[in-house]
Amino acid sequence: MRIARHLAAVAVPVALLGVPGAPASGLQHEGHVMATDSMGVVWRMPPQPIPMPMMLPGLMGAIPGVTPFLPDPGRDPAMLPEAVFREVVKMADGDTLRLEAGFVRRTIGMRTFTMYGFNGQYPGPLIRVPQGAEIVVLFTNNIDLPTAVHWHGVRIENQFDGVPGVTQDPVEPGESFMYRVHFRDAGLYWYHPHHREDIQQDLGLYGNMLVDAPAPDYYGPANGEDFLMLDDLLVDEAGLFPWGREAAIQTLMGRFGNQLLVNGESRWETTVRRGEVRRLYLTNVANTRTFNLVLEGADLKLVGADVSKFERETFVSNVVLAPAQRYIVDARFGEPGTYALLNPIQAIDHFNGRFYPHTDTLGLVTVLDEPVTEDHGAAFSTLREHADVIEDIDRYRAEFGRPVDHELELTARVGDLPSDIVAVMALDTLYFPPVEWTDAMPMMNYLSTSENLTWVMRDTRTGRENRDIDWRFTAGDVLKIRIHNQRRSFHPMQHPIHIHGQRFLVLSRDGVASDNLAWKDTTVIPVGSTFDILLEASNSGRWMAHCHIAEHLEAGMSMVFTVDPG
């Protein structure tokens, strides 16, 4: 109640503020239906999830100061191949995969769109390899933008990490590039573009990789597996909502979609038998949305994270999954019936000063009243301790109490955003949730671009920011890094921080030590929180670290560090 009153106090209807409306240089005021690119793509009012008050006078008719972009808008989707559901590609050491980024026709619900796909599939092919294998990927770019493929979480040879401007040049349309991908660690990974991923990943360029450990009992027994890639897509009555051509838009909060997707579909459905244990491989591929997953009525056991199993399995009621994170969860369906996969959140309406609950149904599991042939109920009820993970981490425990080697703070810097937006945001600073689950300010978000807003990673000891940070390590170094997400900034927001080419442990959050560790490559830092991580710098090369909200990355929130050979 107290928080709600605070919000109500600051959530003045924007039309009543009377703020002078001098247009900023980063905006256009041609009217939503008048701004077009050479192919006739138009800017239009962004979809509003909840009723909004009148527009600020200075923003009437405002549009982002960049050209709207849609994939090959002159192409008739009916002439494109219909995307097919992904296939599983099992590969052995030394095998070669041909991977193509191309145009596809996607039908979602009752609507058809021109989108992108790897090998004409949604998601892209699921690459399944044994631990220790190295494969060759012959990649060809047949979309209308330069691109590259990043092998997310894989401790790969640096030249094949797929980051234009850091490890390679962009692959231009019609050109090819050869990657060698060495899978050192068992676990769940994914691949996606690392060049304008705010557009390309959002349009369907993503796929999973599963690296199988040689030990048959690496995980506990299960009756089957399901790979769920969670996403969202922003659409309105006219179709796909445009992206920015010269620069990213919606950089304030990231691009939230209003159509939630599982494996590219509006709903995931499956049928199992009573008593089945299903292994769920979960990957969040959304630009900015964090999911709170609940499988209503099922028993859930958390088994693994990005790069390894946890030290100990634990029973959980929900799984919070930020962009780029992966979790491995076992689910047991003990009784017949229908089980819903839900995304229940506590949303915030900044304008009207209120919280409101919201739940999306992402999928349905139908459990037949037929007993499973092989019952793993006893094994599921046993919480295993993973000695291999504990022994691996034991080598680093002496470093947990070491002094902090480097510190980063996460914040934002305003450029030429309209003064109206700056004034409203200055009022609305009494409360921000630790996690922003939805786009509560779609118009303000719409007008923010990577040209008028900068997201910042700052080295607190040197004052250097983003690409000016110069960290240099030697292979074999172990570093303690403290990351603080500023509570007081232009718009505090959670940041999923991803570190390329290495692995790390989350030692503590806000001074509270972690009691169940797993190796990670991505961790989400809520608003106002401070995380201590222990980085194992084992892989030489020039690597990127960045926020994995695609629009925050495009708006500057990245740094590069070097690991010299030992």
Short mmCIF file of C-alpha atoms in Angstrom, two decimals, residues 38-500:
data_model
loop_
_atom_site.label_atom_id
_atom_site.label_comp_id
_atom_site.label_asym_id
_atom_site.label_seq_id
_atom_site.Cartn_x
_atom_site.Cartn_y
_atom_site.Cartn_z
CA SER A 38 12.30 3.62 -49.78
CA MET A 39 10.29 0.37 -49.63
CA GLY A 40 7.23 2.03 -48.10
CA VAL A 41 7.71 0.80 -44.51
CA VAL A 42 6.01 3.22 -42.10
CA TRP A 43 6.46 4.15 -38.46
CA ARG A 44 3.26 3.91 -36.47
CA MET A 45 2.13 4.21 -32.86
CA PRO A 46 3.54 1.29 -30.83
CA PRO A 47 1.03 -1.18 -29.38
CA GLN A 48 -0.19 -0.15 -25.92
CA PRO A 49 -0.58 -3.05 -23.44
CA ILE A 50 -2.73 -0.99 -21.07
CA PRO A 51 -4.77 2.24 -21.50
CA MET A 52 -2.43 5.22 -21.55
CA PRO A 53 -3.13 8.88 -20.85
CA MET A 54 -2.87 11.55 -23.53
CA MET A 55 0.47 12.08 -25.21
CA LEU A 56 2.87 14.77 -24.03
CA PRO A 57 2.27 17.87 -26.18
CA GLY A 58 5.89 17.92 -27.37
CA LEU A 59 5.67 14.32 -28.54
CA MET A 60 2.51 14.46 -30.62
CA GLY A 61 3.34 12.74 -33.90
CA ALA A 62 6.92 12.04 -32.83
CA ILE A 63 8.74 9.09 -34.35
CA PRO A 64 12.28 7.74 -33.87
CA GLY A 65 14.95 9.64 -35.78
CA VAL A 66 15.91 6.57 -37.83
CA THR A 67 14.44 4.79 -40.85
CA PRO A 68 11.95 1.98 -40.17
CA PHE A 69 13.12 -1.49 -41.20
CA LEU A 70 11.29 -4.69 -42.09
CA PRO A 71 12.90 -7.76 -43.68
CA ASP A 72 12.73 -7.46 -47.48
CA PRO A 73 9.32 -5.73 -47.46
CA GLY A 74 9.01 -5.92 -51.23
CA ARG A 75 9.00 -9.72 -51.17
CA ASP A 76 5.66 -11.54 -51.16
CA PRO A 77 5.70 -13.95 -48.18
CA ALA A 78 3.67 -16.41 -50.26
CA MET A 79 6.70 -16.83 -52.53
CA LEU A 80 8.96 -17.84 -49.63
CA PRO A 81 9.40 -21.39 -48.33
CA GLU A 82 7.30 -22.17 -45.26
CA ALA A 83 9.60 -22.63 -42.30
CA VAL A 84 9.60 -26.13 -40.84
CA PHE A 85 10.09 -27.18 -37.24
CA ARG A 86 13.72 -27.72 -36.29
CA GLU A 87 15.44 -31.01 -36.85
CA VAL A 88 17.95 -32.63 -34.51
CA VAL A 89 21.38 -32.88 -36.12
CA LYS A 90 23.57 -35.40 -34.34
CA MET A 91 27.21 -34.76 -35.08
CA ALA A 92 30.48 -36.52 -34.26
CA ASP A 93 33.99 -35.19 -33.90
CA GLY A 94 35.20 -33.89 -37.25
CA ASP A 95 31.76 -33.62 -38.89
CA THR A 96 30.73 -30.65 -41.04
CA LEU A 97 27.43 -28.75 -40.86
CA ARG A 98 26.19 -26.40 -43.57
CA LEU A 99 24.25 -23.56 -41.96
CA GLU A 100 22.41 -20.89 -43.93
CA ALA A 101 20.63 -17.76 -42.71
CA GLY A 102 17.77 -17.09 -45.11
CA PHE A 103 14.25 -15.79 -45.59
CA VAL A 104 11.28 -17.93 -44.53
CA ARG A 105 7.52 -17.65 -44.38
CA ARG A 106 6.24 -17.99 -40.81
CA THR A 107 2.62 -18.48 -39.85
CA ILE A 108 1.99 -17.63 -36.20
CA GLY A 109 -1.60 -18.08 -35.15
CA MET A 110 -3.62 -16.91 -38.14
CA ARG A 111 -1.05 -14.44 -39.47
CA THR A 112 1.80 -14.85 -41.95
CA PHE A 113 5.09 -12.94 -41.80
CA THR A 114 8.38 -12.67 -43.67
CA MET A 115 11.04 -13.72 -41.16
CA TYR A 116 14.51 -15.25 -40.99
CA GLY A 117 15.51 -18.83 -40.27
CA PHE A 118 18.57 -21.05 -40.07
CA ASN A 119 18.29 -23.77 -42.75
CA GLY A 120 14.64 -22.85 -43.24
CA GLN A 121 13.75 -24.02 -39.72
CA TYR A 122 12.26 -22.57 -36.51
CA PRO A 123 14.13 -22.62 -34.28
CA GLY A 124 17.36 -23.42 -36.11
CA PRO A 125 18.69 -27.00 -36.15
CA LEU A 126 19.32 -28.50 -32.71
CA ILE A 127 23.00 -29.46 -32.84
CA ARG A 128 23.73 -32.44 -30.59
CA VAL A 129 27.37 -33.43 -30.07
CA PRO A 130 29.45 -35.46 -27.61
CA GLN A 131 31.60 -33.57 -25.13
CA GLY A 132 35.07 -32.94 -26.54
CA ALA A 133 33.96 -32.95 -30.19
CA GLU A 134 35.01 -30.31 -32.70
CA ILE A 135 32.85 -29.65 -35.74
CA VAL A 136 33.17 -27.43 -38.80
CA VAL A 137 30.27 -25.11 -39.63
CA LEU A 138 30.16 -23.69 -43.17
CA PHE A 139 27.94 -20.64 -42.75
CA THR A 140 26.32 -18.71 -45.61
CA ASN A 141 24.46 -15.42 -45.23
CA ASN A 142 21.42 -15.15 -47.51
CA ILE A 143 19.50 -12.45 -45.61
CA ASP A 144 19.49 -8.72 -46.39
CA LEU A 145 21.81 -7.63 -43.56
CA PRO A 146 25.45 -8.36 -42.64
CA THR A 147 25.64 -10.94 -39.87
CA ALA A 148 27.79 -13.47 -37.98
CA VAL A 149 27.14 -16.48 -35.75
CA HIS A 150 28.05 -16.44 -32.05
CA TRP A 151 28.26 -19.80 -30.26
CA HIS A 152 26.88 -18.62 -26.94
CA GLY A 153 28.53 -20.10 -23.85
CA VAL A 154 30.92 -22.35 -25.76
CA ARG A 155 34.55 -21.85 -24.70
CA ILE A 156 35.58 -21.68 -28.30
CA GLU A 157 38.80 -20.66 -30.08
CA ASN A 158 38.72 -16.86 -30.14
CA GLN A 159 38.76 -16.35 -33.92
CA PHE A 160 35.50 -18.32 -34.24
CA ASP A 161 33.53 -16.49 -31.51
CA GLY A 162 31.46 -14.66 -34.14
CA VAL A 163 31.68 -11.03 -32.95
CA PRO A 164 32.08 -8.51 -35.82
CA GLY A 165 34.60 -5.83 -34.95
CA VAL A 166 36.25 -8.03 -32.31
CA THR A 167 36.94 -11.49 -33.77
CA GLN A 168 35.86 -11.22 -37.43
CA ASP A 169 34.40 -8.96 -40.11
CA PRO A 170 30.64 -9.17 -40.67
CA VAL A 171 29.55 -11.78 -43.19
CA GLU A 172 27.96 -9.72 -45.96
CA PRO A 173 24.83 -10.89 -47.82
CA GLY A 174 25.79 -13.66 -50.22
CA GLU A 175 29.09 -14.37 -48.47
CA SER A 176 30.26 -17.30 -46.32
CA PHE A 177 32.46 -17.97 -43.29
CA MET A 178 33.89 -21.15 -41.82
CA TYR A 179 33.67 -21.75 -38.05
CA ARG A 180 35.42 -24.44 -36.02
CA VAL A 181 33.42 -25.12 -32.86
CA HIS A 182 35.07 -27.11 -30.07
CA PHE A 183 32.71 -28.29 -27.31
CA ARG A 184 34.81 -28.52 -24.13
CA ASP A 185 31.95 -28.62 -21.61
CA ALA A 186 28.80 -30.71 -21.32
CA GLY A 187 25.63 -28.66 -21.11
CA LEU A 188 23.06 -26.59 -22.97
CA TYR A 189 24.12 -23.79 -25.33
CA TRP A 190 22.68 -21.76 -28.18
CA TYR A 191 23.77 -19.91 -31.30
CA HIS A 192 22.57 -16.59 -32.65
CA PRO A 193 23.77 -13.52 -34.61
CA HIS A 194 26.07 -11.03 -32.94
CA HIS A 195 25.50 -8.22 -35.42
CA ARG A 196 22.23 -6.25 -35.10
CA GLU A 197 20.86 -9.10 -33.07
CA ASP A 198 18.05 -6.74 -32.00
CA ILE A 199 16.66 -7.40 -35.49
CA GLN A 200 18.06 -10.74 -36.61
CA GLN A 201 17.61 -12.77 -33.43
CA ASP A 202 14.13 -11.30 -33.00
CA LEU A 203 13.22 -12.47 -36.50
CA GLY A 204 14.07 -16.10 -35.75
CA LEU A 205 17.83 -16.63 -36.08
CA TYR A 206 18.56 -18.82 -33.06
CA GLY A 207 19.07 -22.49 -32.26
CA ASN A 208 20.14 -24.78 -29.43
CA MET A 209 23.23 -26.94 -28.95
CA LEU A 210 23.32 -29.85 -26.50
CA VAL A 211 26.68 -31.29 -25.50
CA ASP A 212 26.34 -34.79 -24.07
CA ALA A 213 28.70 -35.96 -21.33
CA PRO A 214 30.28 -39.40 -21.81
CA ALA A 215 28.88 -40.65 -18.47
CA PRO A 216 25.40 -42.15 -19.03
CA ASP A 217 24.31 -41.07 -15.53
CA TYR A 218 25.56 -37.48 -15.88
CA TYR A 219 21.94 -36.46 -15.25
CA GLY A 220 19.36 -38.55 -13.42
CA PRO A 221 17.03 -40.84 -15.39
CA ALA A 222 14.19 -39.32 -17.44
CA ASN A 223 11.54 -40.70 -19.77
CA GLY A 224 12.03 -38.02 -22.38
CA GLU A 225 13.39 -34.59 -23.27
CA ASP A 226 11.84 -31.29 -24.36
CA PHE A 227 13.80 -28.31 -25.68
CA LEU A 228 11.94 -25.03 -25.10
CA MET A 229 13.23 -21.78 -26.58
CA LEU A 230 11.26 -18.88 -25.09
CA ASP A 231 10.74 -15.72 -27.11
CA ASP A 232 8.34 -12.88 -27.89
CA LEU A 233 7.44 -10.88 -31.00
CA LEU A 234 6.04 -7.36 -31.34
CA VAL A 235 3.12 -7.15 -33.77
CA ASP A 236 0.18 -4.85 -34.43
CA GLU A 237 -2.72 -4.72 -36.86
CA ALA A 238 -0.37 -4.02 -39.76
CA GLY A 239 1.98 -6.93 -39.02
CA LEU A 240 5.50 -6.95 -37.62
CA PHE A 241 6.30 -3.70 -35.84
CA PRO A 242 9.33 -2.13 -37.57
CA TRP A 243 12.87 -2.06 -36.22
CA GLY A 244 15.34 0.81 -36.74
CA ARG A 245 17.53 0.53 -39.84
CA GLU A 246 20.50 2.80 -38.99
CA ALA A 247 20.24 2.32 -35.23
CA ALA A 248 18.25 0.31 -32.70
CA ILE A 249 15.02 1.71 -31.28
CA GLN A 250 13.34 0.89 -27.95
CA THR A 251 16.71 1.09 -26.20
CA LEU A 252 15.31 2.38 -22.90
CA MET A 253 13.70 -0.90 -21.84
CA GLY A 254 14.44 -3.17 -24.76
CA ARG A 255 11.96 -4.49 -27.30
CA PHE A 256 9.17 -6.33 -25.48
CA GLY A 257 6.93 -8.39 -27.72
CA ASN A 258 3.17 -8.79 -27.27
CA GLN A 259 3.09 -12.29 -28.79
CA LEU A 260 4.85 -14.81 -26.54
CA LEU A 261 6.41 -17.80 -28.30
CA VAL A 262 7.75 -21.22 -27.39
CA ASN A 263 9.90 -22.71 -30.16
CA GLY A 264 8.51 -20.07 -32.49
CA GLU A 265 4.88 -21.05 -31.84
CA SER A 266 2.21 -19.30 -29.82
CA ARG A 267 1.75 -22.37 -27.60
CA TRP A 268 3.74 -25.49 -26.74
CA GLU A 269 1.72 -28.69 -26.36
CA THR A 270 2.76 -32.22 -25.59
CA THR A 271 1.25 -35.46 -24.27
CA VAL A 272 2.87 -37.74 -21.68
CA ARG A 273 1.88 -40.71 -19.53
CA ARG A 274 1.12 -40.67 -15.83
CA GLY A 275 4.33 -40.74 -13.77
CA GLU A 276 6.62 -39.57 -16.56
CA VAL A 277 9.74 -37.57 -15.80
CA ARG A 278 10.53 -35.12 -18.60
CA ARG A 279 13.81 -33.25 -18.86
CA LEU A 280 13.15 -29.65 -19.87
CA TYR A 281 16.00 -27.76 -21.55
CA LEU A 282 15.04 -24.09 -21.18
CA THR A 283 16.60 -21.21 -23.16
CA ASN A 284 15.49 -17.56 -23.17
CA VAL A 285 16.11 -16.05 -26.63
CA ALA A 286 13.95 -12.91 -26.19
CA ASN A 287 15.46 -9.48 -26.79
CA THR A 288 14.65 -8.20 -23.29
CA ARG A 289 11.82 -10.16 -21.61
CA THR A 290 12.58 -12.11 -18.43
CA PHE A 291 10.28 -15.12 -17.93
CA ASN A 292 8.98 -16.50 -14.64
CA LEU A 293 8.13 -20.10 -15.51
CA VAL A 294 5.65 -22.14 -13.48
CA LEU A 295 4.48 -25.60 -14.55
CA GLU A 296 1.26 -25.69 -12.60
CA GLY A 297 0.71 -28.94 -10.69
CA ALA A 298 3.98 -30.61 -11.70
CA ASP A 299 6.94 -31.31 -9.44
CA LEU A 300 10.07 -29.48 -10.62
CA LYS A 301 13.69 -30.21 -9.87
CA LEU A 302 16.47 -27.80 -10.84
CA VAL A 303 19.43 -29.72 -12.24
CA GLY A 304 21.73 -27.49 -14.31
CA ALA A 305 22.51 -23.95 -15.44
CA ASP A 306 24.45 -22.37 -18.30
CA VAL A 307 27.71 -24.32 -18.34
CA SER A 308 27.31 -27.07 -15.72
CA LYS A 309 25.09 -28.88 -13.28
CA PHE A 310 24.52 -27.37 -9.86
CA GLU A 311 26.45 -28.79 -6.94
CA ARG A 312 23.16 -30.18 -5.64
CA GLU A 313 19.76 -30.72 -7.19
CA THR A 314 16.91 -28.75 -5.58
CA PHE A 315 13.13 -28.79 -5.80
CA VAL A 316 11.73 -25.48 -7.05
CA SER A 317 8.32 -23.94 -7.63
CA ASN A 318 9.36 -21.62 -10.48
CA VAL A 319 12.31 -20.77 -12.72
CA VAL A 320 13.26 -17.17 -13.53
CA LEU A 321 14.97 -17.02 -16.90
CA ALA A 322 16.58 -13.78 -18.16
CA PRO A 323 17.66 -13.27 -21.79
CA ALA A 324 20.43 -15.71 -22.86
CA GLN A 325 20.17 -17.82 -19.69
CA ARG A 326 19.61 -21.57 -19.79
CA TYR A 327 18.36 -23.95 -17.12
CA ILE A 328 17.89 -27.72 -17.10
CA VAL A 329 14.84 -28.78 -15.11
CA ASP A 330 13.28 -32.20 -14.52
CA ALA A 331 9.48 -32.27 -14.28
CA ARG A 332 7.39 -35.16 -12.99
CA PHE A 333 3.71 -35.54 -13.84
CA GLY A 334 2.24 -37.71 -11.11
CA GLU A 335 -1.46 -37.51 -11.92
CA PRO A 336 -3.53 -37.50 -15.13
CA GLY A 337 -4.89 -34.18 -16.32
CA THR A 338 -3.79 -30.97 -17.98
CA TYR A 339 -0.78 -29.05 -16.71
CA ALA A 340 -0.26 -25.44 -17.83
CA LEU A 341 3.13 -23.85 -18.43
CA LEU A 342 2.58 -20.31 -17.15
CA ASN A 343 4.40 -16.99 -17.01
CA PRO A 344 2.85 -15.26 -13.95
CA ILE A 345 4.30 -11.82 -13.23
CA GLN A 346 3.59 -8.74 -11.12
CA ALA A 347 3.53 -5.96 -13.68
CA ILE A 348 3.77 -2.26 -12.96
CA ASP A 349 1.76 0.55 -14.55
CA HIS A 350 3.98 3.61 -14.10
CA PHE A 351 1.45 6.06 -15.52
CA ASN A 352 -1.47 5.07 -13.32
CA GLY A 353 0.62 4.24 -10.25
CA ARG A 354 -0.39 0.63 -9.64
CA PHE A 355 0.76 -2.96 -9.71
CA TYR A 356 -1.34 -5.58 -11.44
CA PRO A 357 -0.92 -9.35 -11.78
CA HIS A 358 -0.66 -10.80 -15.26
CA THR A 359 -0.33 -14.42 -16.39
CA ASP A 360 0.35 -15.81 -19.86
CA THR A 361 -0.18 -19.45 -20.74
CA LEU A 362 2.84 -20.64 -22.72
CA GLY A 363 1.99 -24.30 -23.07
CA LEU A 364 -0.14 -27.29 -22.05
CA VAL A 365 0.96 -30.78 -21.04
CA THR A 366 -1.73 -33.45 -21.28
CA VAL A 367 -1.07 -36.38 -18.94
CA LEU A 368 -2.85 -39.58 -19.97
CA ASP A 369 -4.29 -41.93 -17.37
CA GLU A 370 -1.86 -44.62 -18.46
CA PRO A 371 1.15 -45.50 -16.30
CA VAL A 372 4.59 -44.85 -17.73
CA THR A 373 6.43 -48.01 -18.76
CA GLU A 374 9.56 -47.19 -16.77
CA ASP A 375 8.81 -45.37 -13.51
CA HIS A 376 11.63 -43.06 -12.35
CA GLY A 377 9.67 -41.66 -9.41
CA ALA A 378 12.11 -42.89 -6.75
CA ALA A 379 15.12 -41.42 -8.57
CA PHE A 380 13.27 -38.14 -9.12
CA SER A 381 12.52 -37.89 -5.38
CA THR A 382 16.23 -38.23 -4.60
CA LEU A 383 18.19 -34.98 -4.65
CA ARG A 384 21.56 -35.93 -6.07
CA GLU A 385 24.82 -34.27 -5.08
CA HIS A 386 27.14 -33.88 -8.04
CA ALA A 387 30.62 -34.83 -6.87
CA ASP A 388 32.17 -33.96 -10.26
CA VAL A 389 30.93 -30.36 -10.02
CA ILE A 390 31.96 -30.02 -6.37
CA GLU A 391 35.46 -31.35 -7.07
CA ASP A 392 35.86 -28.99 -10.01
CA ILE A 393 34.81 -25.98 -7.92
CA ASP A 394 36.96 -27.13 -4.95
CA ARG A 395 40.03 -26.04 -6.91
CA TYR A 396 38.83 -22.43 -6.64
CA ARG A 397 37.33 -22.19 -3.14
CA ALA A 398 40.53 -20.72 -1.68
CA GLU A 399 39.94 -17.73 -4.01
CA PHE A 400 36.41 -16.99 -2.78
CA GLY A 401 37.61 -14.66 -0.01
CA ARG A 402 40.22 -12.82 -2.07
CA PRO A 403 39.99 -9.03 -2.48
CA VAL A 404 37.98 -7.71 -5.39
CA ASP A 405 40.20 -7.31 -8.47
CA HIS A 406 37.85 -5.24 -10.64
CA GLU A 407 34.55 -3.41 -10.19
CA LEU A 408 31.86 -2.49 -12.69
CA GLU A 409 28.78 -0.35 -12.24
CA LEU A 410 25.83 -0.43 -14.61
CA THR A 411 23.94 2.74 -15.45
CA ALA A 412 22.56 4.87 -18.29
CA ARG A 413 23.44 8.24 -19.80
CA VAL A 414 20.87 10.39 -21.60
CA GLY A 415 21.63 12.02 -24.92
CA ASP A 416 19.16 14.12 -26.91
CA LEU A 417 15.99 12.48 -25.67
CA PRO A 418 13.03 14.90 -25.67
CA SER A 419 12.93 17.12 -22.59
CA ASP A 420 9.35 15.92 -21.98
CA ILE A 421 10.55 12.33 -21.50
CA VAL A 422 13.47 13.41 -19.33
CA ALA A 423 11.14 15.41 -17.07
CA VAL A 424 8.67 12.56 -16.63
CA MET A 425 11.44 10.05 -15.94
CA ALA A 426 12.91 12.40 -13.33
CA LEU A 427 9.58 12.37 -11.49
CA ASP A 428 9.19 8.61 -11.70
CA THR A 429 12.17 7.60 -9.58
CA LEU A 430 10.69 6.68 -6.18
CA TYR A 431 10.30 3.01 -7.03
CA PHE A 432 11.54 0.63 -9.65
CA PRO A 433 11.01 -3.12 -9.43
CA PRO A 434 14.13 -5.30 -9.27
CA VAL A 435 13.01 -6.86 -12.56
CA GLU A 436 11.04 -5.08 -15.30
CA TRP A 437 8.72 -7.81 -16.57
CA THR A 438 6.86 -5.76 -19.20
CA ASP A 439 7.11 -2.53 -21.17
CA ALA A 440 5.26 -0.12 -18.89
CA MET A 441 6.17 2.95 -20.98
CA PRO A 442 5.90 1.89 -24.64
CA MET A 443 5.85 5.39 -26.16
CA MET A 444 8.90 6.58 -24.25
CA ASN A 445 10.64 3.31 -25.05
CA TYR A 446 9.70 3.68 -28.73
CA LEU A 447 11.39 7.08 -29.04
CA SER A 448 14.64 6.00 -27.39
CA THR A 449 17.37 4.88 -29.79
CA SER A 450 21.01 3.89 -29.65
CA GLU A 451 21.74 7.44 -30.85
CA ASN A 452 20.02 9.34 -28.00
CA LEU A 453 20.57 6.98 -25.04
CA THR A 454 23.72 5.18 -23.90
CA TRP A 455 23.76 2.20 -21.57
CA VAL A 456 26.99 2.14 -19.59
CA MET A 457 29.35 -0.39 -18.04
CA ARG A 458 31.79 1.71 -15.98
CA ASP A 459 35.06 0.62 -14.38
CA THR A 460 34.64 2.35 -11.02
CA ARG A 461 38.39 2.47 -10.36
CA THR A 462 39.44 4.11 -13.62
CA GLY A 463 36.21 5.80 -14.69
CA ARG A 464 36.51 4.24 -18.13
CA GLU A 465 33.31 3.17 -19.84
CA ASN A 466 32.25 0.49 -22.30
CA ARG A 467 34.79 -0.01 -25.11
CA ASP A 468 37.32 2.28 -23.38
CA ILE A 469 37.75 -0.26 -20.56
CA ASP A 470 41.04 -2.11 -20.94
CA TRP A 471 41.30 -5.25 -18.81
CA ARG A 472 44.16 -7.62 -19.53
CA PHE A 473 44.60 -11.06 -17.97
CA THR A 474 46.81 -14.10 -18.52
CA ALA A 475 45.38 -17.55 -19.17
CA GLY A 476 45.14 -19.28 -15.83
CA ASP A 477 44.28 -16.10 -13.89
CA VAL A 478 41.38 -16.20 -11.44
CA LEU A 479 39.68 -12.83 -10.91
CA LYS A 480 37.09 -11.60 -8.44
CA ILE A 481 34.82 -9.06 -10.09
CA ARG A 482 32.14 -6.99 -8.36
CA ILE A 483 29.20 -5.77 -10.48
CA HIS A 484 26.76 -3.18 -9.10
CA ASN A 485 23.53 -2.19 -10.87
CA GLN A 486 22.89 1.43 -9.92
CA ARG A 487 19.59 2.06 -8.18
CA ARG A 488 19.67 5.74 -9.08
CA SER A 489 20.00 6.24 -12.80
CA PHE A 490 17.84 7.57 -15.63
CA HIS A 491 15.94 4.29 -15.80
CA PRO A 492 17.18 1.53 -13.48
CA MET A 493 16.67 -1.88 -15.03
CA GLN A 494 17.97 -5.43 -14.63
CA HIS A 495 20.90 -6.45 -16.84
CA PRO A 496 21.75 -10.03 -17.90
CA ILE A 497 25.54 -9.84 -18.13
CA HIS A 498 27.22 -12.31 -20.50
CA ILE A 499 30.97 -12.96 -20.61
CA HIS A 500 32.33 -14.55 -23.78
#
